[in-house]
PDB file of N, CA and C in Angstrom:
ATOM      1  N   UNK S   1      22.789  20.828 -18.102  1.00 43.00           N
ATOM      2  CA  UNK S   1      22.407  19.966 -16.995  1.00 43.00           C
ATOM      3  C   UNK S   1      20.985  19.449 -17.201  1.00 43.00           C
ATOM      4  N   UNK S   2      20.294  20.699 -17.729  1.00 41.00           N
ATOM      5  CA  UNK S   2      18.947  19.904 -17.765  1.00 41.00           C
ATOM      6  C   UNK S   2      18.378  18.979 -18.945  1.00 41.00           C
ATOM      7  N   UNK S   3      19.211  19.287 -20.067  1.00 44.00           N
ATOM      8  CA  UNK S   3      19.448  18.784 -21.059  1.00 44.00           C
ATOM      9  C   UNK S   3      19.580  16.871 -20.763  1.00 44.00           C
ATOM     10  N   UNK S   4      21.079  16.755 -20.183  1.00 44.00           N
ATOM     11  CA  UNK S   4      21.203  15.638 -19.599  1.00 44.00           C
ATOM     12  C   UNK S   4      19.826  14.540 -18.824  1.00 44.00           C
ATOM     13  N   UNK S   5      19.572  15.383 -17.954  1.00 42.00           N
ATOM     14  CA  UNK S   5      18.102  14.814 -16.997  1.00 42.00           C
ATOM     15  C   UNK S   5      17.548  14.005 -18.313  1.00 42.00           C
ATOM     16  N   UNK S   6      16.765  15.395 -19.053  1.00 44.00           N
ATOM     17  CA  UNK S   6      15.964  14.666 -20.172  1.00 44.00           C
ATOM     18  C   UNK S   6      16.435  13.483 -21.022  1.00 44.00           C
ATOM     19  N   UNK S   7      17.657  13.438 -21.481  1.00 45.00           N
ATOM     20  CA  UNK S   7      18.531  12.665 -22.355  1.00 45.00           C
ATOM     21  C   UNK S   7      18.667  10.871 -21.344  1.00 45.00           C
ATOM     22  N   UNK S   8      18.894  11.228 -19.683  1.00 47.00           N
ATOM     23  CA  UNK S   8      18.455   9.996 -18.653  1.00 47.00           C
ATOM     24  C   UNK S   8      17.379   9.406 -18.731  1.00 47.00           C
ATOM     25  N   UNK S   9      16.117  10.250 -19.060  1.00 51.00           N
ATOM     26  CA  UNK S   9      14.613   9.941 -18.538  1.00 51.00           C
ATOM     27  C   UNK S   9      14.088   9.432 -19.681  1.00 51.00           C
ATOM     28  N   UNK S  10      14.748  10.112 -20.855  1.00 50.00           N
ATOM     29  CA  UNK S  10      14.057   9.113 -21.829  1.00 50.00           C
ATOM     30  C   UNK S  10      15.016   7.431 -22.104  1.00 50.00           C
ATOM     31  N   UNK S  11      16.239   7.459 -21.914  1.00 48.00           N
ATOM     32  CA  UNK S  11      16.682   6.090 -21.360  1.00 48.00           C
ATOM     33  C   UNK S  11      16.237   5.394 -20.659  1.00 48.00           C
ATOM     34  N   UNK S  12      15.871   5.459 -19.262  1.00 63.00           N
ATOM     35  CA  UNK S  12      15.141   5.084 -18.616  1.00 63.00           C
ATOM     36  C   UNK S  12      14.133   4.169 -19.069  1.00 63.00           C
ATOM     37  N   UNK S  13      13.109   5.259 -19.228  1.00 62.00           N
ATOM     38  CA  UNK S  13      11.856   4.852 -20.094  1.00 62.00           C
ATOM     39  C   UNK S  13      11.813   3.517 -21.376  1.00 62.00           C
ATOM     40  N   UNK S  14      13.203   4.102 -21.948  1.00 63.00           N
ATOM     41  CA  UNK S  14      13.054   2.779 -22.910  1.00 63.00           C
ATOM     42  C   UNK S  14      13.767   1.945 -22.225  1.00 63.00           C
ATOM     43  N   UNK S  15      14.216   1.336 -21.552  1.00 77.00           N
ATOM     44  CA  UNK S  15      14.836   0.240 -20.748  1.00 77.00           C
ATOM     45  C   UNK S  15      14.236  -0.270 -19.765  1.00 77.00           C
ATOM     46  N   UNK S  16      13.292   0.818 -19.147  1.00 78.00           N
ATOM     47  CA  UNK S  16      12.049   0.092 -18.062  1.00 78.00           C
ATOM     48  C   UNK S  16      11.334  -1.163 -18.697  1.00 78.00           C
ATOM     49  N   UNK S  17      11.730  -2.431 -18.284  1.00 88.00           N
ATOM     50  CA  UNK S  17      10.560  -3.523 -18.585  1.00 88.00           C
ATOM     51  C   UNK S  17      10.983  -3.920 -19.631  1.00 88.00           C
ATOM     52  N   UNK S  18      11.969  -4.012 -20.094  1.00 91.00           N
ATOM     53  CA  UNK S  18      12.554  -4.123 -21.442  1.00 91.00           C
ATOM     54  C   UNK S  18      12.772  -5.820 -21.828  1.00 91.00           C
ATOM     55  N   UNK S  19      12.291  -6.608 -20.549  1.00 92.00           N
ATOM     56  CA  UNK S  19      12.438  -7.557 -20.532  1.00 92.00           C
ATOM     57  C   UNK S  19      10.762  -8.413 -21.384  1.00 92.00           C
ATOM     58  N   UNK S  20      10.197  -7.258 -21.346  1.00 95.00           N
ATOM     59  CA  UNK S  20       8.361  -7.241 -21.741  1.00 95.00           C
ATOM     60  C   UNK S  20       8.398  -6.951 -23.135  1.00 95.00           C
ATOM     61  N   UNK S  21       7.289  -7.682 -23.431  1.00 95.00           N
ATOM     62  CA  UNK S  21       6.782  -7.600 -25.330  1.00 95.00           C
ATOM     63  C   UNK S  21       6.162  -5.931 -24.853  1.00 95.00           C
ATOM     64  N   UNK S  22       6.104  -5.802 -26.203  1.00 96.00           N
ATOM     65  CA  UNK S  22       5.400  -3.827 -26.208  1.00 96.00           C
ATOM     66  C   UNK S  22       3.755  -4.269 -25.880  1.00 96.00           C
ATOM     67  N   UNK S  23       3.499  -5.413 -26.005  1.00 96.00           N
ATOM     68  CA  UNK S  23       1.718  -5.737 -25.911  1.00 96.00           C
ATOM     69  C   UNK S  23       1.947  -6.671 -25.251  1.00 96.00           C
ATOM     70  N   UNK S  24       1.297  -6.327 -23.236  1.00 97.00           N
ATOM     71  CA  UNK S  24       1.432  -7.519 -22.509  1.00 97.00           C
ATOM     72  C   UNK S  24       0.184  -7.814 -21.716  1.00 97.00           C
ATOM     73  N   UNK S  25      -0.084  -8.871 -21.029  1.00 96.00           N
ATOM     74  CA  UNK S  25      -1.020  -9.230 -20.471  1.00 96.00           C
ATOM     75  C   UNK S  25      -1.438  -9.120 -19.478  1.00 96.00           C
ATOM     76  N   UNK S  26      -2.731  -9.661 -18.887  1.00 96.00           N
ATOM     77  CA  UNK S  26      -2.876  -8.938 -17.100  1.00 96.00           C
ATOM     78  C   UNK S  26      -1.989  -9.438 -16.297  1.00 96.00           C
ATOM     79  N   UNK S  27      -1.406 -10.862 -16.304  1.00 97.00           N
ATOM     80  CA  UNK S  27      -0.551 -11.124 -15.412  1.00 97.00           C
ATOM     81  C   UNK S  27       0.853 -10.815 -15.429  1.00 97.00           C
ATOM     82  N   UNK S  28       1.066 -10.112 -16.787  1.00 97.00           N
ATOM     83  CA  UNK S  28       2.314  -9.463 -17.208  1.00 97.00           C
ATOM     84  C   UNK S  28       2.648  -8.253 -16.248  1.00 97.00           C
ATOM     85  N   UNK S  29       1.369  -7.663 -16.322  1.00 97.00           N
ATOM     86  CA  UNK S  29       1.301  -6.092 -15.541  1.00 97.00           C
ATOM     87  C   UNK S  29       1.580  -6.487 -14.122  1.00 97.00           C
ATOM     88  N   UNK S  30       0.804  -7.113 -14.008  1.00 97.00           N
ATOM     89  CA  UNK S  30       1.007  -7.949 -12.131  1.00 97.00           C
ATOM     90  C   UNK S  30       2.354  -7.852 -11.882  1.00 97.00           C
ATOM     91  N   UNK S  31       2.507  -8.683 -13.026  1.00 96.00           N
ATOM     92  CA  UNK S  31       4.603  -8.715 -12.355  1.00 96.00           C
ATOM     93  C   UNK S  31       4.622  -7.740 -12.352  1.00 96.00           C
ATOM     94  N   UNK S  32       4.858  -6.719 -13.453  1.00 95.00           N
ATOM     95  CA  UNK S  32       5.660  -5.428 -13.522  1.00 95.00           C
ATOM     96  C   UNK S  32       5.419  -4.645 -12.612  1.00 95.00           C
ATOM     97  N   UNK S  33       4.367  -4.628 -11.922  1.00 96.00           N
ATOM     98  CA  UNK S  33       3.637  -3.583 -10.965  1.00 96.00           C
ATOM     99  C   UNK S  33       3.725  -3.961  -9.504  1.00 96.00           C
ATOM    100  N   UNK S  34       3.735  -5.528  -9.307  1.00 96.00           N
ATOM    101  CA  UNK S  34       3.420  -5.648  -8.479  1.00 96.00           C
ATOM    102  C   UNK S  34       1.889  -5.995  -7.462  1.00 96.00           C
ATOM    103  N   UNK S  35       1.193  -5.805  -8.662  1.00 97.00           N
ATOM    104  CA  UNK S  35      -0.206  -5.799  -8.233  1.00 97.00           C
ATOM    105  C   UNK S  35      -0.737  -7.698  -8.246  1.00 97.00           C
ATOM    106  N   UNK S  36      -2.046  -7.274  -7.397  1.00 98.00           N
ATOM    107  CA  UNK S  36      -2.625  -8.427  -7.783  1.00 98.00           C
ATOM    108  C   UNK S  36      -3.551  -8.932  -8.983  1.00 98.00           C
ATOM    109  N   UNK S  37      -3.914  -9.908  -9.782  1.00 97.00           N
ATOM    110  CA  UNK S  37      -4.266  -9.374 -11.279  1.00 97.00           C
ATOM    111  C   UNK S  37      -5.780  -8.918 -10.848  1.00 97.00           C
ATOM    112  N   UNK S  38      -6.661  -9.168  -9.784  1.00 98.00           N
ATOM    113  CA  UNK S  38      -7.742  -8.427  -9.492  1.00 98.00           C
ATOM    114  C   UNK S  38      -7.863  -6.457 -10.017  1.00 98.00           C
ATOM    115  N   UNK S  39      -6.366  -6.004  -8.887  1.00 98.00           N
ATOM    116  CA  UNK S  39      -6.485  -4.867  -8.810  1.00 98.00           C
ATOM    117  C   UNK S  39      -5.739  -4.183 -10.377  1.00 98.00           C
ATOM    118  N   UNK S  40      -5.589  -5.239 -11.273  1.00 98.00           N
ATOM    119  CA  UNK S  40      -5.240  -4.800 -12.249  1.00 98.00           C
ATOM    120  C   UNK S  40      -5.866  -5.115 -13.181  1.00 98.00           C
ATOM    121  N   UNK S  41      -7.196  -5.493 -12.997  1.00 97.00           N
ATOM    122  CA  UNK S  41      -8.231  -6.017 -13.393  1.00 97.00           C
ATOM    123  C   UNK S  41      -9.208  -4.278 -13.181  1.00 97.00           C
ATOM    124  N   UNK S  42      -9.075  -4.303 -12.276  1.00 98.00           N
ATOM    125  CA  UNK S  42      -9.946  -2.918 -11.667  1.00 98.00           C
ATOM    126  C   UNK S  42      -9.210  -1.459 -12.297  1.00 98.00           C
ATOM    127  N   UNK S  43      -8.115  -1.458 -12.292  1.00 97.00           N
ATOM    128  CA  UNK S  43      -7.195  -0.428 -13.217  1.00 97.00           C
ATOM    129  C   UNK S  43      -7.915  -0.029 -14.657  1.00 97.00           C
ATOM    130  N   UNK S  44      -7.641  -1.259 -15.273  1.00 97.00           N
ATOM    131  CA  UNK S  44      -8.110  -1.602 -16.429  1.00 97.00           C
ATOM    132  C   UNK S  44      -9.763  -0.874 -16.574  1.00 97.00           C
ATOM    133  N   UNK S  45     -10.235  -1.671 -15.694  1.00 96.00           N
ATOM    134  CA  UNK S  45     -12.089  -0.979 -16.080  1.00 96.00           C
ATOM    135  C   UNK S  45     -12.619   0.486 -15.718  1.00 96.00           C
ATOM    136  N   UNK S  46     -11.416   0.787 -14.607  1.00 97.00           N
ATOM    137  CA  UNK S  46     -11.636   2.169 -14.362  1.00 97.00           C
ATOM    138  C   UNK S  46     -11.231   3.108 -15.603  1.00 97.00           C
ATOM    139  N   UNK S  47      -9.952   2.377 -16.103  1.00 96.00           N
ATOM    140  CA  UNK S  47      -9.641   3.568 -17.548  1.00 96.00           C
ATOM    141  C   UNK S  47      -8.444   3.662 -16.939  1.00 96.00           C
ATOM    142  N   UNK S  48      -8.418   4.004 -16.060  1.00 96.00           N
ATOM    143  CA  UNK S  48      -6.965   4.292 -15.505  1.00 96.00           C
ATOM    144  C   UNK S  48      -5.458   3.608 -16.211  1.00 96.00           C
ATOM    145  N   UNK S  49      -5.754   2.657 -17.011  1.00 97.00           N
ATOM    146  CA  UNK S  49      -4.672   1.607 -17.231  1.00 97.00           C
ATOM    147  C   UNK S  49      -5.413   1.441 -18.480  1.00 97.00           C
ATOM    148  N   UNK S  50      -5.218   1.962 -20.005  1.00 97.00           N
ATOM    149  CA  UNK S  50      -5.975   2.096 -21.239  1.00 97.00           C
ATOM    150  C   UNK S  50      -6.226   0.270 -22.004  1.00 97.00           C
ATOM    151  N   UNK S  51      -6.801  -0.266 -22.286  1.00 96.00           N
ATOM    152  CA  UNK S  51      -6.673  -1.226 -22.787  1.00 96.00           C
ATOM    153  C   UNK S  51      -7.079  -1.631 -24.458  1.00 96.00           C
ATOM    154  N   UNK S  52      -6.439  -2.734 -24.857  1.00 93.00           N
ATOM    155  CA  UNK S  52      -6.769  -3.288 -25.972  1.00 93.00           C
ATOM    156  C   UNK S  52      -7.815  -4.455 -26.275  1.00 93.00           C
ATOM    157  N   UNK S  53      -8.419  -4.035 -26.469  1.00 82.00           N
ATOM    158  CA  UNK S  53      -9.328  -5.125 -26.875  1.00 82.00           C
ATOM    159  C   UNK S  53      -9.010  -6.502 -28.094  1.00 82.00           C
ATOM    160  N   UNK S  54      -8.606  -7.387 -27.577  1.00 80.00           N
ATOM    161  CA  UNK S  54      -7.836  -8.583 -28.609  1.00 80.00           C
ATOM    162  C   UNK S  54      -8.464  -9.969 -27.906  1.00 80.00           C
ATOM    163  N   UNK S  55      -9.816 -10.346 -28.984  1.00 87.00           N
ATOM    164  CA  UNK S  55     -10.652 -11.649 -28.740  1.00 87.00           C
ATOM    165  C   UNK S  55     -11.134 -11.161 -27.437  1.00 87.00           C
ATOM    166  N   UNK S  56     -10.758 -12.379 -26.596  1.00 87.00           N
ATOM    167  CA  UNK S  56     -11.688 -12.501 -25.163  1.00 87.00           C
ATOM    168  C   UNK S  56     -10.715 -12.058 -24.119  1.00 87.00           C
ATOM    169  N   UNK S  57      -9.883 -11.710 -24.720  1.00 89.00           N
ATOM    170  CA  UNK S  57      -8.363 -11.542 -23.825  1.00 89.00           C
ATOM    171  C   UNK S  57      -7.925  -9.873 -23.745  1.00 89.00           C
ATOM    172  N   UNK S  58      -7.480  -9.634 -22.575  1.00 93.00           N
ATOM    173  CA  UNK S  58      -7.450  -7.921 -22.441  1.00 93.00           C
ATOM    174  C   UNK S  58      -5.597  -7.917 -22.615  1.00 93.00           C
ATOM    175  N   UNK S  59      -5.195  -6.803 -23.881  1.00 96.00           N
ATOM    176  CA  UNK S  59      -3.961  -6.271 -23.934  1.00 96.00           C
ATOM    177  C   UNK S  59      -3.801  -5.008 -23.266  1.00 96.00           C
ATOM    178  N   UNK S  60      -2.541  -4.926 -23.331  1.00 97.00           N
ATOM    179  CA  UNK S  60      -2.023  -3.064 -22.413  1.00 97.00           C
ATOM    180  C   UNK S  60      -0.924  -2.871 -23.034  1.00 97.00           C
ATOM    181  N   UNK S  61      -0.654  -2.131 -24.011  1.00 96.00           N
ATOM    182  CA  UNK S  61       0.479  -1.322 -24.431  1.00 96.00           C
ATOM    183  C   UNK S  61       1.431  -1.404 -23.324  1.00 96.00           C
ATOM    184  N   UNK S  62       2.659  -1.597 -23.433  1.00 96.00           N
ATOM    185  CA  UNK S  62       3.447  -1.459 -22.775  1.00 96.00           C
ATOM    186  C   UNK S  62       3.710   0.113 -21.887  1.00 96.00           C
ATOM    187  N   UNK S  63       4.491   0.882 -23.443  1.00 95.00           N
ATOM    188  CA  UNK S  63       4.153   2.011 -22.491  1.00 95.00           C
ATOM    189  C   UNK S  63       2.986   2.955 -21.683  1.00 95.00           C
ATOM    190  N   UNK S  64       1.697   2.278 -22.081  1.00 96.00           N
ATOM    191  CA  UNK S  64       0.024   2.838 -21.201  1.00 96.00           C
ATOM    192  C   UNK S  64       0.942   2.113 -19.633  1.00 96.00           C
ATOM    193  N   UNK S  65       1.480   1.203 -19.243  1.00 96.00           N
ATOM    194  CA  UNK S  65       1.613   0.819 -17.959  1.00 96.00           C
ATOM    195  C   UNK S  65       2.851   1.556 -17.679  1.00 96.00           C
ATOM    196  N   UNK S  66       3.585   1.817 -18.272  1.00 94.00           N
ATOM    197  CA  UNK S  66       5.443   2.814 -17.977  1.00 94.00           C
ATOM    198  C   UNK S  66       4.803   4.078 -17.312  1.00 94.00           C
ATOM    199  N   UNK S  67       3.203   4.798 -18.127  1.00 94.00           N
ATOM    200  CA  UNK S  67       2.915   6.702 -18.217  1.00 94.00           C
ATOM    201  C   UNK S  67       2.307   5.918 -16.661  1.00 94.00           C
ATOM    202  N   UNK S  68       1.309   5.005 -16.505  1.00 95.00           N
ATOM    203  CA  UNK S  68       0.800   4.596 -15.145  1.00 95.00           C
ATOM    204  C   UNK S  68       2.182   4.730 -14.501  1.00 95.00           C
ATOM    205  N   UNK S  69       2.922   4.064 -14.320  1.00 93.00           N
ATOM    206  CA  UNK S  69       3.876   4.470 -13.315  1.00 93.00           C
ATOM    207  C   UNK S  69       4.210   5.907 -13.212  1.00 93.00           C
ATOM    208  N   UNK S  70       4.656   6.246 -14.098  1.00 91.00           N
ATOM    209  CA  UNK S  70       5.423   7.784 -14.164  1.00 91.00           C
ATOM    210  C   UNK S  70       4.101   8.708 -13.542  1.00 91.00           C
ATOM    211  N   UNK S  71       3.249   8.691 -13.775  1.00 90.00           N
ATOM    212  CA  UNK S  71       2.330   9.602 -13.429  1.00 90.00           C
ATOM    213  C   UNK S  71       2.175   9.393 -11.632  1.00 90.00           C
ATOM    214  N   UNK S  72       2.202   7.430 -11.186  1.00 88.00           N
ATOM    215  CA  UNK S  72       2.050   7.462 -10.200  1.00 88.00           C
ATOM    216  C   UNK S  72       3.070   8.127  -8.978  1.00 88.00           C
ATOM    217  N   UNK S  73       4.349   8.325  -9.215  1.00 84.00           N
ATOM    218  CA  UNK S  73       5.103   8.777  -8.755  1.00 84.00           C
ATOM    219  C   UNK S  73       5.156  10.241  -8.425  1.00 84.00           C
ATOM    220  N   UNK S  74       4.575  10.879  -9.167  1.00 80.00           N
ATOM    221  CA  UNK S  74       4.344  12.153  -9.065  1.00 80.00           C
ATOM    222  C   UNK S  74       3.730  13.170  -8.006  1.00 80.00           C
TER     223      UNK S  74
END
């Protein structure tokens, strides 16, 4: 049984957002989250939400925003 759970959760996980490149943008996250790109602007500088540094433009690993969710739920 518990086997199963795990075998769900990592499905899950790879199918969450699956509609998203693995490297997306602030207004990418917005959608996915729901946020406004301010407060995902503020995510970002707190650390809270890990970022990539690419030119003048801020990236986010896909899954750095999936562990933000999962953690937020908790």
């Amino acid at each position: 049984m518990e086997e199963q759970l795990l075998s769900e959760k990592d499905t899950s996980e790879e199918t969450l957002f699956s509609d998203y490149p693995e490297i997306v943008t602030v207004k990418e996250i917005s959608e996915m989250l729901g946020l406004h790109r301010n407060k995902v602007y503020e995510l970002i500088k707190e650390g809270v939400i890990p970022k990539i540094p690419y030119c003048r433009h801020i990236k986010v690993a896909k899954i750095s925003v999936i562990k933000f969710i999962l953690q937020s739920a908790q």
